[in-house]
Amino acid sequence: MDESSALPARNTDTPWASGPDGALGQLRALETLESTYDAWAELKREHAASVIQFREEQARLTQQGSFLLGAVRAAGMDAGSTTPGLQPQGSASDFLRDAEAKLTKARDAVSQREAESEARYQAAFTEVRTTLLDRVQRYLQRSQPHLTLLLRRVGAERSILHVARVQPDEAVLLCYLLTQRVPSRYGFLFDDSTEDLSLPPAPLYAEESVVSDAVRPDAPGLLRVIDASTDVVPLKGFIPLRVPRPGGGEDFFRLLQRGAVMEVEIADGPDFRSILTREESERFAGHLLRLKLEERIGLDIEAG
């Protein structure tokens, strides 16, 4: 079953009203990161339902107009019909003109309500995103994400690096700390759903301007998506970070969630690899150590 783009299930135990006001009520009542994401997901669901509702209403009015015109023609009331009319032609024209005027008025009313609804939803989305960014920044001022780096040697010059599993709040904070962007979903790091059982989970969600057929870019494409994003990035199953090179430039690493640990991988051409050279592993560890010395993260390093 494809769950890669599905939003978390709605919490039916929460007694909020539907629509933007309900989601904003939830947002303002609780100040945890999880509740902020819950409110955002609820707003997305309500917005999607609202869009469908307005489309169905416009389709119904279009169908009604088509049906009316067909009925008029079938009754021989249309000016182009060869069937003798049941009423004088002038009366038929008045009937059709009056009906079309009422339908036009109804369509305009629906369009007006749709525009007003969309404006309310967009204002609510702006408030949710702004609030989320503010809360993440305030959380980082009060506490540091703590990482435990685990070294697993593969021969004399190669190694595999693992980072012990973090909690969902820490995952969100780490994503912002390392990219200056928040993930689009609270449980992004631990989502291993896939739309195709023959493929590993996609690294992106189909949201935030990422279309459904672009959720599996190669390593350079993934970096372009991250760079193109502003405040929010639709990551799934990993946390990205850049590590500077001594001679200039930087390497693209990611922390890929694998059960009890996150495995450190480096972009190598179009793919990622987890077996690192000694220089790469030391440089990665040194980058985390710098963040620790800057008091941005807590860090333990353990050799296996």
PDB file of C-alpha atoms in Angstrom:
ATOM      1  CA  MET A   1       0.000   0.000   0.000  1.00  0.00           C
ATOM      2  CA  ASP A   2       1.356   3.419  -0.919  1.00  0.00           C
ATOM      3  CA  GLU A   3       1.609   5.539   2.194  1.00  0.00           C
ATOM      4  CA  SER A   4       4.524   7.723   1.120  1.00  0.00           C
ATOM      5  CA  SER A   5       2.390  10.778   0.454  1.00  0.00           C
ATOM      6  CA  ALA A   6      -0.478  10.115   2.857  1.00  0.00           C
ATOM      7  CA  LEU A   7      -0.871  12.464   5.786  1.00  0.00           C
ATOM      8  CA  PRO A   8      -1.004  11.046   9.316  1.00  0.00           C
ATOM      9  CA  ALA A   9      -4.454   9.835  10.304  1.00  0.00           C
ATOM     10  CA  ARG A  10      -6.763  12.446  11.707  1.00  0.00           C
ATOM     11  CA  ASN A  11      -7.057  12.495  15.498  1.00  0.00           C
ATOM     12  CA  THR A  12     -10.802  12.153  15.934  1.00  0.00           C
ATOM     13  CA  ASP A  13     -10.514  12.450  19.731  1.00  0.00           C
ATOM     14  CA  THR A  14      -9.519  16.121  19.451  1.00  0.00           C
ATOM     15  CA  PRO A  15     -12.708  18.227  19.756  1.00  0.00           C
ATOM     16  CA  TRP A  16     -11.623  21.037  17.412  1.00  0.00           C
ATOM     17  CA  ALA A  17     -13.956  22.529  14.860  1.00  0.00           C
ATOM     18  CA  SER A  18     -13.216  21.762  11.228  1.00  0.00           C
ATOM     19  CA  GLY A  19     -11.589  24.267   8.920  1.00  0.00           C
ATOM     20  CA  PRO A  20      -8.777  26.773   9.508  1.00  0.00           C
ATOM     21  CA  ASP A  21     -10.144  27.946  12.845  1.00  0.00           C
ATOM     22  CA  GLY A  22     -10.109  24.423  14.240  1.00  0.00           C
ATOM     23  CA  ALA A  23      -6.506  23.755  13.269  1.00  0.00           C
ATOM     24  CA  LEU A  24      -5.408  27.180  14.531  1.00  0.00           C
ATOM     25  CA  GLY A  25      -7.198  26.549  17.813  1.00  0.00           C
ATOM     26  CA  GLN A  26      -5.148  23.402  18.262  1.00  0.00           C
ATOM     27  CA  LEU A  27      -1.973  25.250  17.286  1.00  0.00           C
ATOM     28  CA  ARG A  28      -2.504  28.004  19.842  1.00  0.00           C
ATOM     29  CA  ALA A  29      -3.647  25.760  22.687  1.00  0.00           C
ATOM     30  CA  LEU A  30      -0.537  23.553  22.814  1.00  0.00           C
ATOM     31  CA  GLU A  31       3.081  24.536  22.279  1.00  0.00           C
ATOM     32  CA  THR A  32       4.855  21.240  21.641  1.00  0.00           C
ATOM     33  CA  LEU A  33       6.479  20.480  18.304  1.00  0.00           C
ATOM     34  CA  GLU A  34       4.290  17.420  17.821  1.00  0.00           C
ATOM     35  CA  SER A  35       1.074  19.387  18.391  1.00  0.00           C
ATOM     36  CA  THR A  36       2.281  22.023  15.927  1.00  0.00           C
ATOM     37  CA  TYR A  37       2.770  19.370  13.256  1.00  0.00           C
ATOM     38  CA  ASP A  38      -0.589  17.798  14.172  1.00  0.00           C
ATOM     39  CA  ALA A  39      -2.295  21.149  13.609  1.00  0.00           C
ATOM     40  CA  TRP A  40      -0.484  21.553  10.293  1.00  0.00           C
ATOM     41  CA  ALA A  41      -1.523  18.071   9.132  1.00  0.00           C
ATOM     42  CA  GLU A  42      -5.118  18.781  10.161  1.00  0.00           C
ATOM     43  CA  LEU A  43      -5.057  22.022   8.206  1.00  0.00           C
ATOM     44  CA  LYS A  44      -3.751  20.203   5.118  1.00  0.00           C
ATOM     45  CA  ARG A  45      -6.549  17.624   5.360  1.00  0.00           C
ATOM     46  CA  GLU A  46      -9.242  20.261   5.817  1.00  0.00           C
ATOM     47  CA  HIS A  47      -7.865  22.311   2.935  1.00  0.00           C
ATOM     48  CA  ALA A  48      -7.789  19.298   0.603  1.00  0.00           C
ATOM     49  CA  ALA A  49     -11.379  18.458   1.551  1.00  0.00           C
ATOM     50  CA  SER A  50     -12.430  22.071   0.945  1.00  0.00           C
ATOM     51  CA  VAL A  51     -10.843  22.102  -2.525  1.00  0.00           C
ATOM     52  CA  ILE A  52     -12.664  18.888  -3.449  1.00  0.00           C
ATOM     53  CA  GLN A  53     -15.950  20.252  -2.124  1.00  0.00           C
ATOM     54  CA  PHE A  54     -15.766  23.420  -4.217  1.00  0.00           C
ATOM     55  CA  ARG A  55     -14.762  21.464  -7.330  1.00  0.00           C
ATOM     56  CA  GLU A  56     -17.745  19.169  -6.873  1.00  0.00           C
ATOM     57  CA  GLU A  57     -20.083  22.124  -6.406  1.00  0.00           C
ATOM     58  CA  GLN A  58     -18.830  23.824  -9.571  1.00  0.00           C
ATOM     59  CA  ALA A  59     -19.113  20.524 -11.474  1.00  0.00           C
ATOM     60  CA  ARG A  60     -22.684  20.123 -10.222  1.00  0.00           C
ATOM     61  CA  LEU A  61     -23.630  23.580 -11.505  1.00  0.00           C
ATOM     62  CA  THR A  62     -21.967  22.898 -14.851  1.00  0.00           C
ATOM     63  CA  GLN A  63     -23.864  19.624 -15.138  1.00  0.00           C
ATOM     64  CA  GLN A  64     -27.083  21.387 -14.198  1.00  0.00           C
ATOM     65  CA  GLY A  65     -26.570  23.964 -16.951  1.00  0.00           C
ATOM     66  CA  SER A  66     -25.823  21.274 -19.528  1.00  0.00           C
ATOM     67  CA  PHE A  67     -28.881  19.324 -18.443  1.00  0.00           C
ATOM     68  CA  LEU A  68     -31.089  22.404 -18.672  1.00  0.00           C
ATOM     69  CA  LEU A  69     -29.908  23.213 -22.205  1.00  0.00           C
ATOM     70  CA  GLY A  70     -30.454  19.604 -23.256  1.00  0.00           C
ATOM     71  CA  ALA A  71     -33.954  19.619 -21.790  1.00  0.00           C
ATOM     72  CA  VAL A  72     -34.801  22.837 -23.634  1.00  0.00           C
ATOM     73  CA  ARG A  73     -33.609  21.381 -26.922  1.00  0.00           C
ATOM     74  CA  ALA A  74     -35.443  18.124 -26.305  1.00  0.00           C
ATOM     75  CA  ALA A  75     -38.634  20.059 -25.685  1.00  0.00           C
ATOM     76  CA  GLY A  76     -38.253  21.895 -28.988  1.00  0.00           C
ATOM     77  CA  MET A  77     -37.788  25.245 -27.253  1.00  0.00           C
ATOM     78  CA  ASP A  78     -34.352  25.956 -28.698  1.00  0.00           C
ATOM     79  CA  ALA A  79     -34.179  28.403 -31.585  1.00  0.00           C
ATOM     80  CA  GLY A  80     -32.079  26.005 -33.646  1.00  0.00           C
ATOM     81  CA  SER A  81     -34.411  23.051 -33.174  1.00  0.00           C
ATOM     82  CA  THR A  82     -36.483  21.673 -36.117  1.00  0.00           C
ATOM     83  CA  THR A  83     -39.082  20.254 -33.756  1.00  0.00           C
ATOM     84  CA  PRO A  84     -42.225  22.372 -33.337  1.00  0.00           C
ATOM     85  CA  GLY A  85     -41.935  24.271 -30.042  1.00  0.00           C
ATOM     86  CA  LEU A  86     -44.203  23.521 -27.122  1.00  0.00           C
ATOM     87  CA  GLN A  87     -44.223  27.252 -26.258  1.00  0.00           C
ATOM     88  CA  PRO A  88     -43.846  30.419 -28.281  1.00  0.00           C
ATOM     89  CA  GLN A  89     -40.175  31.040 -29.102  1.00  0.00           C
ATOM     90  CA  GLY A  90     -40.042  34.299 -27.144  1.00  0.00           C
ATOM     91  CA  SER A  91     -41.273  32.587 -23.990  1.00  0.00           C
ATOM     92  CA  ALA A  92     -38.691  29.820 -24.460  1.00  0.00           C
ATOM     93  CA  SER A  93     -35.896  32.345 -24.801  1.00  0.00           C
ATOM     94  CA  ASP A  94     -37.031  34.127 -21.649  1.00  0.00           C
ATOM     95  CA  PHE A  95     -37.138  30.825 -19.768  1.00  0.00           C
ATOM     96  CA  LEU A  96     -33.647  29.821 -20.889  1.00  0.00           C
ATOM     97  CA  ARG A  97     -32.195  33.271 -20.273  1.00  0.00           C
ATOM     98  CA  ASP A  98     -33.642  33.405 -16.769  1.00  0.00           C
ATOM     99  CA  ALA A  99     -32.332  29.931 -15.916  1.00  0.00           C
ATOM    100  CA  GLU A 100     -28.853  30.737 -17.256  1.00  0.00           C
ATOM    101  CA  ALA A 101     -28.776  33.971 -15.252  1.00  0.00           C
ATOM    102  CA  LYS A 102     -29.581  32.071 -12.059  1.00  0.00           C
ATOM    103  CA  LEU A 103     -26.851  29.504 -12.812  1.00  0.00           C
ATOM    104  CA  THR A 104     -24.304  32.249 -13.506  1.00  0.00           C
ATOM    105  CA  LYS A 105     -25.206  33.928 -10.244  1.00  0.00           C
ATOM    106  CA  ALA A 106     -24.829  30.615  -8.401  1.00  0.00           C
ATOM    107  CA  ARG A 107     -21.419  29.961 -10.031  1.00  0.00           C
ATOM    108  CA  ASP A 108     -20.224  33.447  -9.099  1.00  0.00           C
ATOM    109  CA  ALA A 109     -21.341  32.913  -5.512  1.00  0.00           C
ATOM    110  CA  VAL A 110     -19.456  29.618  -5.313  1.00  0.00           C
ATOM    111  CA  SER A 111     -16.343  31.211  -6.819  1.00  0.00           C
ATOM    112  CA  GLN A 112     -16.542  34.028  -4.290  1.00  0.00           C
ATOM    113  CA  ARG A 113     -16.870  31.618  -1.369  1.00  0.00           C
ATOM    114  CA  GLU A 114     -14.021  29.531  -2.767  1.00  0.00           C
ATOM    115  CA  ALA A 115     -11.728  32.569  -3.012  1.00  0.00           C
ATOM    116  CA  GLU A 116     -12.576  33.647   0.536  1.00  0.00           C
ATOM    117  CA  SER A 117     -12.017  30.110   1.837  1.00  0.00           C
ATOM    118  CA  GLU A 118      -8.672  29.815   0.051  1.00  0.00           C
ATOM    119  CA  ALA A 119      -7.527  33.137   1.493  1.00  0.00           C
ATOM    120  CA  ARG A 120      -8.384  31.961   5.018  1.00  0.00           C
ATOM    121  CA  TYR A 121      -6.523  28.687   4.496  1.00  0.00           C
ATOM    122  CA  GLN A 122      -3.423  30.384   3.077  1.00  0.00           C
ATOM    123  CA  ALA A 123      -3.346  32.796   6.014  1.00  0.00           C
ATOM    124  CA  ALA A 124      -3.644  29.824   8.365  1.00  0.00           C
ATOM    125  CA  PHE A 125      -0.806  27.975   6.585  1.00  0.00           C
ATOM    126  CA  THR A 126       1.387  31.052   6.969  1.00  0.00           C
ATOM    127  CA  GLU A 127       0.641  31.227  10.688  1.00  0.00           C
ATOM    128  CA  VAL A 128       1.372  27.525  11.201  1.00  0.00           C
ATOM    129  CA  ARG A 129       4.703  27.639   9.360  1.00  0.00           C
ATOM    130  CA  THR A 130       5.764  30.820  11.140  1.00  0.00           C
ATOM    131  CA  THR A 131       4.803  29.357  14.505  1.00  0.00           C
ATOM    132  CA  LEU A 132       6.645  26.109  13.785  1.00  0.00           C
ATOM    133  CA  LEU A 133       9.867  27.921  12.868  1.00  0.00           C
ATOM    134  CA  ASP A 134       9.596  30.105  15.962  1.00  0.00           C
ATOM    135  CA  ARG A 135       9.072  27.110  18.252  1.00  0.00           C
ATOM    136  CA  VAL A 136      11.973  25.169  16.746  1.00  0.00           C
ATOM    137  CA  GLN A 137      14.278  28.149  17.246  1.00  0.00           C
ATOM    138  CA  ARG A 138      13.116  28.602  20.858  1.00  0.00           C
ATOM    139  CA  TYR A 139      13.594  24.880  21.567  1.00  0.00           C
ATOM    140  CA  LEU A 140      17.175  25.084  20.269  1.00  0.00           C
ATOM    141  CA  GLN A 141      17.877  28.028  22.580  1.00  0.00           C
ATOM    142  CA  ARG A 142      16.810  25.965  25.578  1.00  0.00           C
ATOM    143  CA  SER A 143      18.257  22.556  24.754  1.00  0.00           C
ATOM    144  CA  GLN A 144      20.798  20.880  22.489  1.00  0.00           C
ATOM    145  CA  PRO A 145      20.198  17.730  20.451  1.00  0.00           C
ATOM    146  CA  HIS A 146      22.541  15.029  21.751  1.00  0.00           C
ATOM    147  CA  LEU A 147      24.299  12.636  19.381  1.00  0.00           C
ATOM    148  CA  THR A 148      26.259   9.479  20.052  1.00  0.00           C
ATOM    149  CA  LEU A 149      28.655   8.670  17.195  1.00  0.00           C
ATOM    150  CA  LEU A 150      29.603   4.994  16.879  1.00  0.00           C
ATOM    151  CA  LEU A 151      32.669   3.935  14.900  1.00  0.00           C
ATOM    152  CA  ARG A 152      32.706   0.504  13.236  1.00  0.00           C
ATOM    153  CA  ARG A 153      36.007  -0.215  11.492  1.00  0.00           C
ATOM    154  CA  VAL A 154      36.105  -2.078   8.166  1.00  0.00           C
ATOM    155  CA  GLY A 155      39.767  -2.916   7.762  1.00  0.00           C
ATOM    156  CA  ALA A 156      42.606  -0.524   8.534  1.00  0.00           C
ATOM    157  CA  GLU A 157      41.566   2.429   6.378  1.00  0.00           C
ATOM    158  CA  ARG A 158      37.804   2.201   6.084  1.00  0.00           C
ATOM    159  CA  SER A 159      34.936   2.409   8.509  1.00  0.00           C
ATOM    160  CA  ILE A 160      31.192   2.653   8.952  1.00  0.00           C
ATOM    161  CA  LEU A 161      29.807   5.401  11.162  1.00  0.00           C
ATOM    162  CA  HIS A 162      26.537   5.093  13.017  1.00  0.00           C
ATOM    163  CA  VAL A 163      24.676   7.672  15.083  1.00  0.00           C
ATOM    164  CA  ALA A 164      22.440   6.360  17.850  1.00  0.00           C
ATOM    165  CA  ARG A 165      18.706   6.793  17.235  1.00  0.00           C
ATOM    166  CA  VAL A 166      17.296  10.149  18.332  1.00  0.00           C
ATOM    167  CA  GLN A 167      13.794  11.096  19.483  1.00  0.00           C
ATOM    168  CA  PRO A 168      11.305  12.770  17.097  1.00  0.00           C
ATOM    169  CA  ASP A 169      11.758  16.230  18.652  1.00  0.00           C
ATOM    170  CA  GLU A 170      15.535  15.897  18.331  1.00  0.00           C
ATOM    171  CA  ALA A 171      15.167  14.832  14.693  1.00  0.00           C
ATOM    172  CA  VAL A 172      13.240  18.016  13.893  1.00  0.00           C
ATOM    173  CA  LEU A 173      15.747  20.163  15.782  1.00  0.00           C
ATOM    174  CA  LEU A 174      18.718  18.472  14.112  1.00  0.00           C
ATOM    175  CA  CYS A 175      17.203  18.984  10.675  1.00  0.00           C
ATOM    176  CA  TYR A 176      16.836  22.696  11.337  1.00  0.00           C
ATOM    177  CA  LEU A 177      20.243  22.978  13.008  1.00  0.00           C
ATOM    178  CA  LEU A 178      22.011  21.350  10.057  1.00  0.00           C
ATOM    179  CA  THR A 179      19.980  22.787   7.153  1.00  0.00           C
ATOM    180  CA  GLN A 180      18.215  25.922   8.497  1.00  0.00           C
ATOM    181  CA  ARG A 181      14.977  24.277   7.340  1.00  0.00           C
ATOM    182  CA  VAL A 182      12.312  22.332   9.175  1.00  0.00           C
ATOM    183  CA  PRO A 183      11.058  18.978   7.872  1.00  0.00           C
ATOM    184  CA  SER A 184       7.541  18.970   6.468  1.00  0.00           C
ATOM    185  CA  ARG A 185       6.420  16.189   8.847  1.00  0.00           C
ATOM    186  CA  TYR A 186       7.044  15.431  12.490  1.00  0.00           C
ATOM    187  CA  GLY A 187       7.867  11.724  12.079  1.00  0.00           C
ATOM    188  CA  PHE A 188       9.822  12.197   8.859  1.00  0.00           C
ATOM    189  CA  LEU A 189      12.960  10.416  10.061  1.00  0.00           C
ATOM    190  CA  PHE A 190      11.178   7.216  11.060  1.00  0.00           C
ATOM    191  CA  ASP A 191       8.875   6.823   8.042  1.00  0.00           C
ATOM    192  CA  ASP A 192       9.903   3.715   6.096  1.00  0.00           C
ATOM    193  CA  SER A 193       6.757   3.465   3.948  1.00  0.00           C
ATOM    194  CA  THR A 194       7.187   2.895   0.220  1.00  0.00           C
ATOM    195  CA  GLU A 195       4.888   3.213  -2.782  1.00  0.00           C
ATOM    196  CA  ASP A 196       6.578   0.210  -4.412  1.00  0.00           C
ATOM    197  CA  LEU A 197       7.580  -2.827  -2.340  1.00  0.00           C
ATOM    198  CA  SER A 198      10.354  -3.610  -4.815  1.00  0.00           C
ATOM    199  CA  LEU A 199      11.997  -0.260  -4.029  1.00  0.00           C
ATOM    200  CA  PRO A 200      13.430   1.197  -0.827  1.00  0.00           C
ATOM    201  CA  PRO A 201      11.549   4.124   0.726  1.00  0.00           C
ATOM    202  CA  ALA A 202      11.734   7.358  -1.246  1.00  0.00           C
ATOM    203  CA  PRO A 203      13.868  10.121   0.310  1.00  0.00           C
ATOM    204  CA  LEU A 204      11.244  12.810  -0.325  1.00  0.00           C
ATOM    205  CA  TYR A 205       7.533  13.370   0.190  1.00  0.00           C
ATOM    206  CA  ALA A 206       5.406  14.557  -2.716  1.00  0.00           C
ATOM    207  CA  GLU A 207       4.749  17.984  -1.192  1.00  0.00           C
ATOM    208  CA  GLU A 208       6.359  21.419  -0.902  1.00  0.00           C
ATOM    209  CA  SER A 209       6.654  21.726  -4.714  1.00  0.00           C
ATOM    210  CA  VAL A 210       7.966  18.146  -5.112  1.00  0.00           C
ATOM    211  CA  VAL A 211       5.700  16.221  -7.511  1.00  0.00           C
ATOM    212  CA  SER A 212       4.879  12.546  -7.083  1.00  0.00           C
ATOM    213  CA  ASP A 213       7.182  11.339  -9.869  1.00  0.00           C
ATOM    214  CA  ALA A 214      10.182  13.266  -8.455  1.00  0.00           C
ATOM    215  CA  VAL A 215      10.439  11.764  -4.966  1.00  0.00           C
ATOM    216  CA  ARG A 216      13.445   9.575  -5.874  1.00  0.00           C
ATOM    217  CA  PRO A 217      16.142  11.931  -7.188  1.00  0.00           C
ATOM    218  CA  ASP A 218      19.807  10.943  -7.276  1.00  0.00           C
ATOM    219  CA  ALA A 219      22.231  12.471  -4.770  1.00  0.00           C
ATOM    220  CA  PRO A 220      22.859  15.720  -6.715  1.00  0.00           C
ATOM    221  CA  GLY A 221      19.119  16.052  -7.379  1.00  0.00           C
ATOM    222  CA  LEU A 222      18.384  15.584  -3.694  1.00  0.00           C
ATOM    223  CA  LEU A 223      20.801  18.347  -2.833  1.00  0.00           C
ATOM    224  CA  ARG A 224      19.149  20.630  -5.396  1.00  0.00           C
ATOM    225  CA  VAL A 225      15.749  20.064  -3.772  1.00  0.00           C
ATOM    226  CA  ILE A 226      17.179  20.968  -0.373  1.00  0.00           C
ATOM    227  CA  ASP A 227      18.872  24.084  -1.746  1.00  0.00           C
ATOM    228  CA  ALA A 228      15.733  25.165  -3.594  1.00  0.00           C
ATOM    229  CA  SER A 229      13.571  24.954  -0.474  1.00  0.00           C
ATOM    230  CA  THR A 230      13.161  27.953   1.815  1.00  0.00           C
ATOM    231  CA  ASP A 231      11.798  27.290   5.298  1.00  0.00           C
ATOM    232  CA  VAL A 232      10.451  23.756   4.855  1.00  0.00           C
ATOM    233  CA  VAL A 233      11.936  20.700   3.112  1.00  0.00           C
ATOM    234  CA  PRO A 234      10.002  17.421   2.496  1.00  0.00           C
ATOM    235  CA  LEU A 235      12.703  14.996   3.699  1.00  0.00           C
ATOM    236  CA  LYS A 236      11.829  11.401   4.468  1.00  0.00           C
ATOM    237  CA  GLY A 237      13.958   8.897   6.391  1.00  0.00           C
ATOM    238  CA  PHE A 238      17.178  10.904   6.667  1.00  0.00           C
ATOM    239  CA  ILE A 239      18.843  14.106   7.852  1.00  0.00           C
ATOM    240  CA  PRO A 240      21.248  15.893   5.447  1.00  0.00           C
ATOM    241  CA  LEU A 241      24.361  17.863   6.302  1.00  0.00           C
ATOM    242  CA  ARG A 242      27.320  19.395   4.530  1.00  0.00           C
ATOM    243  CA  VAL A 243      30.887  18.863   5.744  1.00  0.00           C
ATOM    244  CA  PRO A 244      33.631  21.244   4.541  1.00  0.00           C
ATOM    245  CA  ARG A 245      36.723  19.934   2.747  1.00  0.00           C
ATOM    246  CA  PRO A 246      40.178  21.151   3.843  1.00  0.00           C
ATOM    247  CA  GLY A 247      40.983  22.565   0.402  1.00  0.00           C
ATOM    248  CA  GLY A 248      37.636  24.228  -0.099  1.00  0.00           C
ATOM    249  CA  GLY A 249      34.190  23.042  -1.084  1.00  0.00           C
ATOM    250  CA  GLU A 250      32.141  20.557   0.892  1.00  0.00           C
ATOM    251  CA  ASP A 251      30.771  17.024   0.825  1.00  0.00           C
ATOM    252  CA  PHE A 252      27.125  16.048   1.067  1.00  0.00           C
ATOM    253  CA  PHE A 253      26.509  13.554   3.883  1.00  0.00           C
ATOM    254  CA  ARG A 254      23.254  12.154   5.188  1.00  0.00           C
ATOM    255  CA  LEU A 255      22.172  10.342   8.334  1.00  0.00           C
ATOM    256  CA  LEU A 256      19.974   7.535   7.012  1.00  0.00           C
ATOM    257  CA  GLN A 257      17.631   5.970   9.558  1.00  0.00           C
ATOM    258  CA  ARG A 258      18.227   2.229   9.980  1.00  0.00           C
ATOM    259  CA  GLY A 259      16.332   0.909  12.977  1.00  0.00           C
ATOM    260  CA  ALA A 260      18.237   1.569  16.186  1.00  0.00           C
ATOM    261  CA  VAL A 261      20.849   3.759  14.469  1.00  0.00           C
ATOM    262  CA  MET A 262      21.323   6.288  11.697  1.00  0.00           C
ATOM    263  CA  GLU A 263      23.981   5.273   9.198  1.00  0.00           C
ATOM    264  CA  VAL A 264      26.322   7.961   7.917  1.00  0.00           C
ATOM    265  CA  GLU A 265      26.502   8.027   4.113  1.00  0.00           C
ATOM    266  CA  ILE A 266      28.380  10.269   1.707  1.00  0.00           C
ATOM    267  CA  ALA A 267      27.238  11.291  -1.776  1.00  0.00           C
ATOM    268  CA  ASP A 268      29.439   9.587  -4.354  1.00  0.00           C
ATOM    269  CA  GLY A 269      28.341  10.488  -7.873  1.00  0.00           C
ATOM    270  CA  PRO A 270      24.612   9.788  -8.275  1.00  0.00           C
ATOM    271  CA  ASP A 271      24.492   7.467  -5.243  1.00  0.00           C
ATOM    272  CA  PHE A 272      25.436   7.336  -1.579  1.00  0.00           C
ATOM    273  CA  ARG A 273      27.882   4.955   0.090  1.00  0.00           C
ATOM    274  CA  SER A 274      28.197   4.015   3.728  1.00  0.00           C
ATOM    275  CA  ILE A 275      31.762   2.646   3.773  1.00  0.00           C
ATOM    276  CA  LEU A 276      33.885   5.738   4.381  1.00  0.00           C
ATOM    277  CA  THR A 277      37.576   6.316   3.991  1.00  0.00           C
ATOM    278  CA  ARG A 278      39.538   7.162   7.109  1.00  0.00           C
ATOM    279  CA  GLU A 279      39.776  10.786   6.008  1.00  0.00           C
ATOM    280  CA  GLU A 280      36.029  11.030   5.361  1.00  0.00           C
ATOM    281  CA  SER A 281      35.059   9.474   8.703  1.00  0.00           C
ATOM    282  CA  GLU A 282      37.526  11.653  10.630  1.00  0.00           C
ATOM    283  CA  ARG A 283      36.324  14.769   8.849  1.00  0.00           C
ATOM    284  CA  PHE A 284      32.708  13.911   9.595  1.00  0.00           C
ATOM    285  CA  ALA A 285      33.502  13.292  13.278  1.00  0.00           C
ATOM    286  CA  GLY A 286      35.494  16.536  13.360  1.00  0.00           C
ATOM    287  CA  HIS A 287      32.531  18.454  11.984  1.00  0.00           C
ATOM    288  CA  LEU A 288      30.293  17.147  14.775  1.00  0.00           C
ATOM    289  CA  LEU A 289      32.991  17.970  17.298  1.00  0.00           C
ATOM    290  CA  ARG A 290      33.077  21.566  16.065  1.00  0.00           C
ATOM    291  CA  LEU A 291      29.308  21.781  16.561  1.00  0.00           C
ATOM    292  CA  LYS A 292      29.781  20.473  20.099  1.00  0.00           C
ATOM    293  CA  LEU A 293      32.512  23.028  20.867  1.00  0.00           C
ATOM    294  CA  GLU A 294      30.172  25.754  19.549  1.00  0.00           C
ATOM    295  CA  GLU A 295      27.602  24.408  22.070  1.00  0.00           C
ATOM    296  CA  ARG A 296      25.119  23.647  19.325  1.00  0.00           C
ATOM    297  CA  ILE A 297      24.891  19.895  20.004  1.00  0.00           C
ATOM    298  CA  GLY A 298      25.872  17.419  22.691  1.00  0.00           C
ATOM    299  CA  LEU A 299      28.205  14.668  21.476  1.00  0.00           C
ATOM    300  CA  ASP A 300      29.655  11.346  22.604  1.00  0.00           C
ATOM    301  CA  ILE A 301      32.052   9.355  20.407  1.00  0.00           C
ATOM    302  CA  GLU A 302      32.409   5.616  20.914  1.00  0.00           C
ATOM    303  CA  ALA A 303      34.757   3.299  19.028  1.00  0.00           C
ATOM    304  CA  GLY A 304      33.508  -0.205  18.352  1.00  0.00           C
TER     305      GLY A 304
END
